[in-house]
Short mmCIF file of C-alpha atoms in Angstrom, two decimals:
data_model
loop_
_atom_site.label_atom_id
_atom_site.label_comp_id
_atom_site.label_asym_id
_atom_site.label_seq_id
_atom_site.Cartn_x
_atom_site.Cartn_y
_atom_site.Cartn_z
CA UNK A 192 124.37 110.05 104.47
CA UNK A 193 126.56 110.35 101.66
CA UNK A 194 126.20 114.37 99.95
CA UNK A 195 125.57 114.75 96.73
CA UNK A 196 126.26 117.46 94.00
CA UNK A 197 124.06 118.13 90.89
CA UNK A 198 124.00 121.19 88.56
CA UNK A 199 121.49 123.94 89.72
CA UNK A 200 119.64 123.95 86.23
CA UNK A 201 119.18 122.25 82.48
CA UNK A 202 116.36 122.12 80.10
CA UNK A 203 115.11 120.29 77.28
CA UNK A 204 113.37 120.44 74.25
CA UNK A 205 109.57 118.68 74.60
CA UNK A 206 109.33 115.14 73.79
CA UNK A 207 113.36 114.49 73.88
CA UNK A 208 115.37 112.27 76.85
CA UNK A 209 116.10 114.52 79.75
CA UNK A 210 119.38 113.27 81.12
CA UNK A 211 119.81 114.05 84.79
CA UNK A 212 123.42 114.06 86.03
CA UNK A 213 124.24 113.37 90.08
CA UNK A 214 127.28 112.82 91.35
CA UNK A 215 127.89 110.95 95.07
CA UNK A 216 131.13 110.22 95.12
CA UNK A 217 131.16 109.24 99.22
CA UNK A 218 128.40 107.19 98.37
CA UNK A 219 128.97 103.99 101.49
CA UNK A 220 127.64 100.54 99.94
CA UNK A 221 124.76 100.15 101.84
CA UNK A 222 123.13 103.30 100.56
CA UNK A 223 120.77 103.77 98.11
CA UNK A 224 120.18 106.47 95.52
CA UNK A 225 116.98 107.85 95.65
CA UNK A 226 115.48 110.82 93.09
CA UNK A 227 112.57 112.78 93.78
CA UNK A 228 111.07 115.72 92.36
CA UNK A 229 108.95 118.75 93.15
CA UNK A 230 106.47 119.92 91.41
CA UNK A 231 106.57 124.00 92.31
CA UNK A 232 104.26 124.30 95.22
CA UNK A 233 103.57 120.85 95.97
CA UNK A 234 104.72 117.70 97.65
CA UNK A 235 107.93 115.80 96.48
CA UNK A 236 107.06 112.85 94.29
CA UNK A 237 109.15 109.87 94.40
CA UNK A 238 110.45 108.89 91.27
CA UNK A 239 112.93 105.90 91.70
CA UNK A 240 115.68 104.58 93.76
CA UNK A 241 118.87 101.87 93.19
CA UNK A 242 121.27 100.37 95.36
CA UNK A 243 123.87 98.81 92.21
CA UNK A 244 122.05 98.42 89.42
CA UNK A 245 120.06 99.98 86.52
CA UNK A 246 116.16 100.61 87.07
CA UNK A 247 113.58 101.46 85.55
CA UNK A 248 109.60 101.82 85.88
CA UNK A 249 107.25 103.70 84.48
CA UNK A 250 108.25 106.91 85.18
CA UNK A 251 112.28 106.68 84.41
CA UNK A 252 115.38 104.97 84.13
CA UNK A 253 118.04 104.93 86.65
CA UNK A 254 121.79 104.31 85.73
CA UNK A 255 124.04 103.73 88.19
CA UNK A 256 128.21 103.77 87.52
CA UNK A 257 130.03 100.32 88.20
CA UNK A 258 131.62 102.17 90.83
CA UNK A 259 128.82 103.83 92.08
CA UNK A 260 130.01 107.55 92.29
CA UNK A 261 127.22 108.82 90.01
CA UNK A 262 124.06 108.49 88.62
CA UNK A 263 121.96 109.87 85.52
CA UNK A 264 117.94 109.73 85.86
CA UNK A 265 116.44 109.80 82.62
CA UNK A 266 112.91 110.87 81.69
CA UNK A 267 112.32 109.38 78.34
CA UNK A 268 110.43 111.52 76.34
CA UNK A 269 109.96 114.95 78.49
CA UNK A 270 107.00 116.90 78.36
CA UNK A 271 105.69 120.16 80.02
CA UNK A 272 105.03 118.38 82.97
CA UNK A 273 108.23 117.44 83.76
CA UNK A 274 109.34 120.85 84.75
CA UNK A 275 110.02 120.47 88.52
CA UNK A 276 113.11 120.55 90.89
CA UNK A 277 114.40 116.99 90.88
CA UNK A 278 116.64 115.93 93.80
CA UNK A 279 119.07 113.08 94.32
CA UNK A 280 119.45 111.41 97.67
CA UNK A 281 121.83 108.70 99.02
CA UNK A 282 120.56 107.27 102.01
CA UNK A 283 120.52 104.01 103.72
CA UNK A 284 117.80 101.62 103.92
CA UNK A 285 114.98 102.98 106.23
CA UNK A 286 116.98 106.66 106.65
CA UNK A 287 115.75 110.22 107.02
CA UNK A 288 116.06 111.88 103.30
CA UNK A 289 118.11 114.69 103.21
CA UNK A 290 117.38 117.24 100.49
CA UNK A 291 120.04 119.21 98.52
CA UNK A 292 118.89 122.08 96.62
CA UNK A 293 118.62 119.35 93.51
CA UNK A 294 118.67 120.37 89.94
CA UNK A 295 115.54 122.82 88.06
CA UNK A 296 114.76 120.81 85.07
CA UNK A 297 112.86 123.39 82.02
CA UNK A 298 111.22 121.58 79.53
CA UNK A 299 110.47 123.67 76.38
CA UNK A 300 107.94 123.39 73.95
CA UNK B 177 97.77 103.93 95.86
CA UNK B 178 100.15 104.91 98.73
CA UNK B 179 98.51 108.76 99.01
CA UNK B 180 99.06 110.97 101.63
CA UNK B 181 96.99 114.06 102.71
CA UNK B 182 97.05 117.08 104.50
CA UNK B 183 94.41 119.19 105.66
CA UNK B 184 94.80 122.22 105.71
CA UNK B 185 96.11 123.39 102.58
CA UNK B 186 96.40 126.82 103.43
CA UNK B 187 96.26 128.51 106.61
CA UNK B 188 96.37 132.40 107.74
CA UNK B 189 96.78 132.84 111.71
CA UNK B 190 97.62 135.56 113.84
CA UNK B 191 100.52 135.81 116.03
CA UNK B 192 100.62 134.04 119.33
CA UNK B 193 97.90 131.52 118.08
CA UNK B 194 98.15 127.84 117.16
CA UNK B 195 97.68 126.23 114.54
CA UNK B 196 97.26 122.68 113.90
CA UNK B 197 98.01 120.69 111.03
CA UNK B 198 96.53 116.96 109.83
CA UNK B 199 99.01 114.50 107.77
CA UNK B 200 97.05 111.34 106.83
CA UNK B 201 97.83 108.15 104.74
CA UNK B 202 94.86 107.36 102.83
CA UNK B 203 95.38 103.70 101.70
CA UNK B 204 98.07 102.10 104.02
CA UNK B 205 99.57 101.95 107.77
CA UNK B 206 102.96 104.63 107.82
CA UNK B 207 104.78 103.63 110.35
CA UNK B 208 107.13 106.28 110.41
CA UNK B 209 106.16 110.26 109.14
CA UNK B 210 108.30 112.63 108.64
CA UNK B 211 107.60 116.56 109.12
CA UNK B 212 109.48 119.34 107.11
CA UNK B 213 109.82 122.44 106.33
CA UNK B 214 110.29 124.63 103.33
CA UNK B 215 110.65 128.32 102.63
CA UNK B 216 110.56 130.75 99.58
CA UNK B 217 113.04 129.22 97.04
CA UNK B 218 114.86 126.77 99.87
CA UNK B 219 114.91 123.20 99.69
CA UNK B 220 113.05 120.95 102.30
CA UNK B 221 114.21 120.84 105.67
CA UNK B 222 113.45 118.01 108.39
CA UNK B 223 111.77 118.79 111.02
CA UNK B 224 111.12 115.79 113.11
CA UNK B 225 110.57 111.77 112.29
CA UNK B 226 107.53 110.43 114.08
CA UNK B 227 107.08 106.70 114.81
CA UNK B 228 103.59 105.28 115.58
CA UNK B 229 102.93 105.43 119.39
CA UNK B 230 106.12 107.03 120.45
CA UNK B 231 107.79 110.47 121.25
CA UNK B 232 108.41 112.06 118.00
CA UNK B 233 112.57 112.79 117.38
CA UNK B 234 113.35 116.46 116.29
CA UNK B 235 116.28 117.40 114.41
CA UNK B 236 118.79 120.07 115.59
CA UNK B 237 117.67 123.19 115.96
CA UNK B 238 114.01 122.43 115.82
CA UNK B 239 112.24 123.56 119.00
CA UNK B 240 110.14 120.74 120.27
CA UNK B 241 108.08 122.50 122.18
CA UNK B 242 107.27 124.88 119.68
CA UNK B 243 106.63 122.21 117.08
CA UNK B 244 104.19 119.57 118.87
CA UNK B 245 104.11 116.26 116.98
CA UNK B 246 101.40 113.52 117.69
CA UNK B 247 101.47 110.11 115.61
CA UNK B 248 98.84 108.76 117.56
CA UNK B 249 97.84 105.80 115.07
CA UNK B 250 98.98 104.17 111.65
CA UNK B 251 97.24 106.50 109.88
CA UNK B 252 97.47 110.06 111.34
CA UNK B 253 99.91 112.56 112.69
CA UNK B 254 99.36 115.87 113.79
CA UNK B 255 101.72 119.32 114.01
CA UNK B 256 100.78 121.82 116.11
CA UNK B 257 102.45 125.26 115.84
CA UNK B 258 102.34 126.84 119.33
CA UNK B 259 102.38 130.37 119.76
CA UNK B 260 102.79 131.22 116.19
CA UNK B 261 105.09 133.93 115.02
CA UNK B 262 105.42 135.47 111.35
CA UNK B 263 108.77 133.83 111.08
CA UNK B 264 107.26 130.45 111.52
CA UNK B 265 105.41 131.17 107.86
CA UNK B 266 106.02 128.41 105.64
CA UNK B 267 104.97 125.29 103.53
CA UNK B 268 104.89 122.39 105.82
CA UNK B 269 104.97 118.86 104.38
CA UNK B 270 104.64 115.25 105.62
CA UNK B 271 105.73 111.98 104.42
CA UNK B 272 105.23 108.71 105.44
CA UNK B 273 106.94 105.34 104.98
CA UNK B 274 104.97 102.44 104.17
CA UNK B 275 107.35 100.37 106.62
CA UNK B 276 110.51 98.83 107.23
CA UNK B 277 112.08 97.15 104.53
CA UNK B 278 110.35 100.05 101.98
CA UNK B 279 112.24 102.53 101.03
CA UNK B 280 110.19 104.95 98.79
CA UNK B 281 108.66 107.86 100.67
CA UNK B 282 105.28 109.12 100.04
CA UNK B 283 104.71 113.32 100.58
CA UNK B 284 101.28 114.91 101.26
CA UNK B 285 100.81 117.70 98.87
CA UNK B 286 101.89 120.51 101.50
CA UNK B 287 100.13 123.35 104.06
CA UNK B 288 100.88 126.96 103.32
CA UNK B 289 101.15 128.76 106.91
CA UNK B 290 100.73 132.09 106.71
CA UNK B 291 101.40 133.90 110.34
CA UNK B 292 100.16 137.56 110.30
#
């Protein structure tokens, strides 16, 4: 699986976008980006994953580069309960998940 | 939907006991879990993928006999810490995939071991 790098830390203010940067520059085609996040002392949650292009559900959006060396999750209107360790994967299709040590979001009131 | 439990949440044990843990989907058939392993301030590391009805695949490093892994049906696997030592202290957490051709992963919500 491709590795990827994100910055160990950001915050935001309450009720702003959080903009989460990842960058996979190995990334192979037939691998996926995948963010979770955890929650301190508790299970990963899975938050969304893309192959090529944008997504989004109810919990974020997902944009992808063209050329698919990076990736931005974005949470759009933080709150409290955002604060967690979010992690970007690449991985193909029905692969293990190999956690980085992801990026500590702070949201502030 | 698609939740995943553990039982226990928190264990103490003393040394050279075992200790069993439970990782159960609650509303659908995994057929693949996944086992790992996290300590103070590290990020999770695999343990071992478990298919339904077959021999459970460690990764490097992980000592399968130490770490006994049962995924006897759809909706249940088991990890059994033999011959526990303080070092094996930890939060354990499972994850199971809803099937092939999914790709999200659903994670229980962890088992503190605590190994006196």
């Amino acid at each position: 699986d491709a590795k990827t790098t994100q910055p160990p830390s950001m915050d935001c203010a309450e009720g702003r976008a959080a903009n989460l940067p990842c960058n996979h520059s190995t990334i192979s085609g037939n691998e996926y980006v995948y963010w979770y996040r955890q929650i301190h002392s508790q299970g990963p949650q899975y938050i969304i994953h893309g192959l090529k292009n944008n997504e989004t559900n109810e919990m974020a959006s997902l944009i992808i580069t063209e050329d698919r060396k990076s990736s931005t999750l974005i949470l759009p209107h933080a709150t409290l309960r955002d604060t967690a360790v979010y992690y970007c994967i690449a991985a193909g299709a029905n692969s293990k998940l190999t956690f980085g040590k992801g990026i500590t979001l702070s949201v502030r009131p | 939907g698609a939740v995943v439990s553990q039982h226990p949440s928190w264990v103490i044990c003393k040394s050279g006991t075992s200790v069993k843990i439970e990782c159960r989907s609650l509303d659908f058939q995994a057929t693949t879990m996944f086992w790992y392993r996290q300590f103070p301030k590290q990020s999770l590391m695999l343990m071992a993928t478990s298919n339904e009805g077959s021999k459970a695949t460690y990764e490097q490093g992980v000592e399968k006999d130490k770490f006994l892994i049962n995924h006897a049906s759809l909706t249940l696997s088991t990890l059994t810490v033999t011959s526990a030592h303080p070092e094996d202290s930890s939060f354990y957490i499972c994850s199971a995939r809803v099937g092939l051709g999914t790709y999200e992963q659903y994670f229980g919500p962890g088992t503190r071991l605590t190994v006196t």
